Amino acid sequence: MEVGYKVFPRGKRYAYVMIDNHPVFLRNIVFIHNTANPSQMVIVHEWKMPDNRWEPPKGQFEWDELEASRKGTKMSHATIRSAMRRGILRETKEEAKIMPSELLDFHPLEESYTQDWPESGIPNAMFLYQFWQAKATPQTMLEAQKRMKELVDNKDWANLLPADVLEKDNIRWWDPAKDGYANIRSGFSKKMTKKYVCLLYTSPSPRDS
């Protein structure tokens, strides 16, 4: 697959692959279930926003993580998937303050979400979110909440840390059947979350093994 990137604000170089003459920007979203209550999933809250801005950890895939030598390089699907794995582990650490070593049964799903992206400024561009799944213990949630609170409480850190680390200010468990979708961020975040929840009713995941 041919790969490339575009430079966006803050100097971010986001990666895409060419599919049927469409530049498809790669992104990730991870659904992390509670080992003690699998119906619950991790959601994080956008920094200083209203209470309807919760979502599962997600993010765009950066060119540097792809480790391609130049635009136009052709890479295998397996190589790209491996690089995306590194990307979502980074996003989970940045957004949810959950360390890679704390994720259990972490794996990709054969599911994704695709949407046209005219805002990219590139003709025929789209973005694709690869779905990932994992588990975390209640103790991991407590540790993540502690890390998040420490970050929020130390306001001076906002001037020292990169913006990527300051995107979210809270984390909690969420049960779609009990809590509903009122507080889930609207747009494609809510669409992806609903798609995943529907997937749970038609497959054996999250894995019980």
PDB file of C-alpha atoms in Angstrom, residues 61-201:
ATOM      1  CA  PHE A  61      -1.970   8.173  13.396  1.00  0.00           C
ATOM      2  CA  GLU A  62       1.278  10.079  12.960  1.00  0.00           C
ATOM      3  CA  TRP A  63       3.700   9.711  10.068  1.00  0.00           C
ATOM      4  CA  ASP A  64       6.732   9.297  12.348  1.00  0.00           C
ATOM      5  CA  GLU A  65       5.161   6.176  13.863  1.00  0.00           C
ATOM      6  CA  LEU A  66       4.947   4.635  10.408  1.00  0.00           C
ATOM      7  CA  GLU A  67       8.731   4.866  10.048  1.00  0.00           C
ATOM      8  CA  ALA A  68       8.473   5.199   6.263  1.00  0.00           C
ATOM      9  CA  SER A  69      11.443   6.711   4.452  1.00  0.00           C
ATOM     10  CA  ARG A  70       9.419   9.062   2.231  1.00  0.00           C
ATOM     11  CA  LYS A  71       6.042   9.774   0.686  1.00  0.00           C
ATOM     12  CA  GLY A  72       5.068   7.247  -1.933  1.00  0.00           C
ATOM     13  CA  THR A  73       6.744   4.356  -0.145  1.00  0.00           C
ATOM     14  CA  LYS A  74       4.833   1.082  -0.418  1.00  0.00           C
ATOM     15  CA  MET A  75       4.318  -0.878   2.781  1.00  0.00           C
ATOM     16  CA  SER A  76       2.557  -4.130   3.615  1.00  0.00           C
ATOM     17  CA  HIS A  77      -0.736  -4.226   5.506  1.00  0.00           C
ATOM     18  CA  ALA A  78       0.975  -6.115   8.332  1.00  0.00           C
ATOM     19  CA  THR A  79       3.669  -3.433   8.705  1.00  0.00           C
ATOM     20  CA  ILE A  80       1.086  -0.654   8.767  1.00  0.00           C
ATOM     21  CA  ARG A  81      -1.060  -2.520  11.304  1.00  0.00           C
ATOM     22  CA  SER A  82       1.968  -3.030  13.551  1.00  0.00           C
ATOM     23  CA  ALA A  83       2.763   0.689  13.406  1.00  0.00           C
ATOM     24  CA  MET A  84      -0.859   1.562  14.165  1.00  0.00           C
ATOM     25  CA  ARG A  85      -0.649  -0.663  17.221  1.00  0.00           C
ATOM     26  CA  ARG A  86       2.165   1.531  18.526  1.00  0.00           C
ATOM     27  CA  GLY A  87       0.028   4.569  17.737  1.00  0.00           C
ATOM     28  CA  ILE A  88      -3.008   3.516  19.753  1.00  0.00           C
ATOM     29  CA  LEU A  89      -0.840   2.489  22.700  1.00  0.00           C
ATOM     30  CA  ARG A  90       0.628   6.004  22.656  1.00  0.00           C
ATOM     31  CA  GLU A  91      -2.847   7.561  22.444  1.00  0.00           C
ATOM     32  CA  THR A  92      -4.112   5.433  25.332  1.00  0.00           C
ATOM     33  CA  LYS A  93      -1.196   6.544  27.470  1.00  0.00           C
ATOM     34  CA  GLU A  94      -1.685  10.220  26.534  1.00  0.00           C
ATOM     35  CA  GLU A  95      -5.486  10.388  26.714  1.00  0.00           C
ATOM     36  CA  ALA A  96      -6.415   7.813  29.348  1.00  0.00           C
ATOM     37  CA  LYS A  97      -3.175   7.721  31.367  1.00  0.00           C
ATOM     38  CA  ILE A  98      -3.262   3.931  31.054  1.00  0.00           C
ATOM     39  CA  MET A  99       0.154   2.418  30.453  1.00  0.00           C
ATOM     40  CA  PRO A 100       0.663  -0.225  27.720  1.00  0.00           C
ATOM     41  CA  SER A 101       1.679  -2.792  30.359  1.00  0.00           C
ATOM     42  CA  GLU A 102      -1.684  -2.292  32.090  1.00  0.00           C
ATOM     43  CA  LEU A 103      -3.753  -3.294  29.058  1.00  0.00           C
ATOM     44  CA  LEU A 104      -4.868  -6.924  29.022  1.00  0.00           C
ATOM     45  CA  ASP A 105      -5.861  -8.990  25.966  1.00  0.00           C
ATOM     46  CA  PHE A 106      -5.113  -6.022  23.704  1.00  0.00           C
ATOM     47  CA  HIS A 107      -5.874  -6.794  20.037  1.00  0.00           C
ATOM     48  CA  PRO A 108      -7.261  -5.304  16.807  1.00  0.00           C
ATOM     49  CA  LEU A 109     -10.771  -6.038  15.622  1.00  0.00           C
ATOM     50  CA  GLU A 110     -11.817  -6.729  12.048  1.00  0.00           C
ATOM     51  CA  GLU A 111     -13.947  -3.616  12.255  1.00  0.00           C
ATOM     52  CA  SER A 112     -13.418   0.019  11.339  1.00  0.00           C
ATOM     53  CA  TYR A 113     -15.254   3.268  10.642  1.00  0.00           C
ATOM     54  CA  THR A 114     -14.714   5.303   7.465  1.00  0.00           C
ATOM     55  CA  GLN A 115     -15.941   8.783   6.554  1.00  0.00           C
ATOM     56  CA  ASP A 116     -15.258  11.393   3.878  1.00  0.00           C
ATOM     57  CA  TRP A 117     -12.984  14.182   5.094  1.00  0.00           C
ATOM     58  CA  PRO A 118     -13.278  17.293   2.912  1.00  0.00           C
ATOM     59  CA  GLU A 119     -11.917  19.389   5.810  1.00  0.00           C
ATOM     60  CA  SER A 120      -8.485  17.861   5.188  1.00  0.00           C
ATOM     61  CA  GLY A 121      -8.013  20.073   2.142  1.00  0.00           C
ATOM     62  CA  ILE A 122      -7.033  17.094  -0.002  1.00  0.00           C
ATOM     63  CA  PRO A 123      -9.370  16.061  -2.842  1.00  0.00           C
ATOM     64  CA  ASN A 124     -11.213  12.752  -2.260  1.00  0.00           C
ATOM     65  CA  ALA A 125      -9.721  12.368   1.217  1.00  0.00           C
ATOM     66  CA  MET A 126     -11.264  10.089   3.823  1.00  0.00           C
ATOM     67  CA  PHE A 127     -10.368   8.948   7.312  1.00  0.00           C
ATOM     68  CA  LEU A 128     -10.524   5.448   8.751  1.00  0.00           C
ATOM     69  CA  TYR A 129     -10.645   4.497  12.411  1.00  0.00           C
ATOM     70  CA  GLN A 130      -9.268   1.058  13.189  1.00  0.00           C
ATOM     71  CA  PHE A 131     -11.098  -0.545  16.142  1.00  0.00           C
ATOM     72  CA  TRP A 132      -9.061  -2.088  18.974  1.00  0.00           C
ATOM     73  CA  GLN A 133     -10.191  -3.895  22.092  1.00  0.00           C
ATOM     74  CA  ALA A 134      -8.619  -4.506  25.506  1.00  0.00           C
ATOM     75  CA  LYS A 135      -9.355  -5.061  29.156  1.00  0.00           C
ATOM     76  CA  ALA A 136      -8.253  -3.224  32.291  1.00  0.00           C
ATOM     77  CA  THR A 137      -8.656  -3.980  35.962  1.00  0.00           C
ATOM     78  CA  PRO A 138     -10.469  -1.752  38.475  1.00  0.00           C
ATOM     79  CA  GLN A 139      -7.047  -1.073  40.027  1.00  0.00           C
ATOM     80  CA  THR A 140      -5.785   0.220  36.687  1.00  0.00           C
ATOM     81  CA  MET A 141      -8.768   2.583  36.518  1.00  0.00           C
ATOM     82  CA  LEU A 142      -7.946   3.915  39.982  1.00  0.00           C
ATOM     83  CA  GLU A 143      -4.326   4.475  38.964  1.00  0.00           C
ATOM     84  CA  ALA A 144      -5.393   6.239  35.751  1.00  0.00           C
ATOM     85  CA  GLN A 145      -7.773   8.494  37.688  1.00  0.00           C
ATOM     86  CA  LYS A 146      -4.980   9.318  40.114  1.00  0.00           C
ATOM     87  CA  ARG A 147      -2.617  10.234  37.251  1.00  0.00           C
ATOM     88  CA  MET A 148      -5.316  12.325  35.588  1.00  0.00           C
ATOM     89  CA  LYS A 149      -6.149  14.197  38.788  1.00  0.00           C
ATOM     90  CA  GLU A 150      -2.495  14.946  39.426  1.00  0.00           C
ATOM     91  CA  LEU A 151      -2.224  16.435  35.944  1.00  0.00           C
ATOM     92  CA  VAL A 152      -5.365  18.564  36.331  1.00  0.00           C
ATOM     93  CA  ASP A 153      -4.468  19.768  39.821  1.00  0.00           C
ATOM     94  CA  ASN A 154      -0.983  20.936  38.811  1.00  0.00           C
ATOM     95  CA  LYS A 155      -2.032  23.847  36.631  1.00  0.00           C
ATOM     96  CA  ASP A 156       1.568  24.992  36.100  1.00  0.00           C
ATOM     97  CA  TRP A 157       2.191  21.839  34.088  1.00  0.00           C
ATOM     98  CA  ALA A 158      -0.038  23.192  31.316  1.00  0.00           C
ATOM     99  CA  ASN A 159       2.810  25.492  30.284  1.00  0.00           C
ATOM    100  CA  LEU A 160       5.395  22.718  30.317  1.00  0.00           C
ATOM    101  CA  LEU A 161       3.722  19.658  28.821  1.00  0.00           C
ATOM    102  CA  PRO A 162       2.836  19.051  25.154  1.00  0.00           C
ATOM    103  CA  ALA A 163      -0.763  19.648  24.135  1.00  0.00           C
ATOM    104  CA  ASP A 164      -1.250  15.952  23.362  1.00  0.00           C
ATOM    105  CA  VAL A 165      -0.938  15.149  27.062  1.00  0.00           C
ATOM    106  CA  LEU A 166      -3.508  17.786  28.018  1.00  0.00           C
ATOM    107  CA  GLU A 167      -6.398  16.726  25.787  1.00  0.00           C
ATOM    108  CA  LYS A 168      -8.402  14.928  28.513  1.00  0.00           C
ATOM    109  CA  ASP A 169      -9.119  15.839  32.125  1.00  0.00           C
ATOM    110  CA  ASN A 170     -11.130  12.898  33.494  1.00  0.00           C
ATOM    111  CA  ILE A 171     -11.651   9.153  33.037  1.00  0.00           C
ATOM    112  CA  ARG A 172     -14.343   6.734  34.205  1.00  0.00           C
ATOM    113  CA  TRP A 173     -16.229   3.549  33.433  1.00  0.00           C
ATOM    114  CA  TRP A 174     -19.285   3.761  31.171  1.00  0.00           C
ATOM    115  CA  ASP A 175     -22.056   1.211  30.683  1.00  0.00           C
ATOM    116  CA  PRO A 176     -24.043   1.883  27.471  1.00  0.00           C
ATOM    117  CA  ALA A 177     -27.102  -0.050  28.647  1.00  0.00           C
ATOM    118  CA  LYS A 178     -27.315   1.784  31.980  1.00  0.00           C
ATOM    119  CA  ASP A 179     -25.817   5.180  31.165  1.00  0.00           C
ATOM    120  CA  GLY A 180     -27.009   5.736  27.588  1.00  0.00           C
ATOM    121  CA  TYR A 181     -25.321   7.989  25.056  1.00  0.00           C
ATOM    122  CA  ALA A 182     -26.299  11.469  26.286  1.00  0.00           C
ATOM    123  CA  ASN A 183     -22.769  12.224  27.501  1.00  0.00           C
ATOM    124  CA  ILE A 184     -20.936  10.639  24.579  1.00  0.00           C
ATOM    125  CA  ARG A 185     -19.424  13.186  22.214  1.00  0.00           C
ATOM    126  CA  SER A 186     -21.637  13.729  19.177  1.00  0.00           C
ATOM    127  CA  GLY A 187     -20.578  13.169  15.578  1.00  0.00           C
ATOM    128  CA  PHE A 188     -18.389  10.281  14.547  1.00  0.00           C
ATOM    129  CA  SER A 189     -17.341   9.525  18.155  1.00  0.00           C
ATOM    130  CA  LYS A 190     -20.910   8.596  18.981  1.00  0.00           C
ATOM    131  CA  LYS A 191     -21.369   6.776  15.660  1.00  0.00           C
ATOM    132  CA  MET A 192     -18.284   4.649  16.255  1.00  0.00           C
ATOM    133  CA  THR A 193     -19.233   3.884  19.842  1.00  0.00           C
ATOM    134  CA  LYS A 194     -22.727   2.809  18.825  1.00  0.00           C
ATOM    135  CA  LYS A 195     -21.285   0.669  16.029  1.00  0.00           C
ATOM    136  CA  TYR A 196     -18.996  -1.066  18.481  1.00  0.00           C
ATOM    137  CA  VAL A 197     -21.758  -1.685  21.016  1.00  0.00           C
ATOM    138  CA  CYS A 198     -23.901  -3.190  18.263  1.00  0.00           C
ATOM    139  CA  LEU A 199     -20.936  -5.401  17.364  1.00  0.00           C
ATOM    140  CA  LEU A 200     -20.882  -6.774  20.908  1.00  0.00           C
ATOM    141  CA  TYR A 201     -24.356  -8.237  20.413  1.00  0.00           C
TER     142      TYR A 201
END
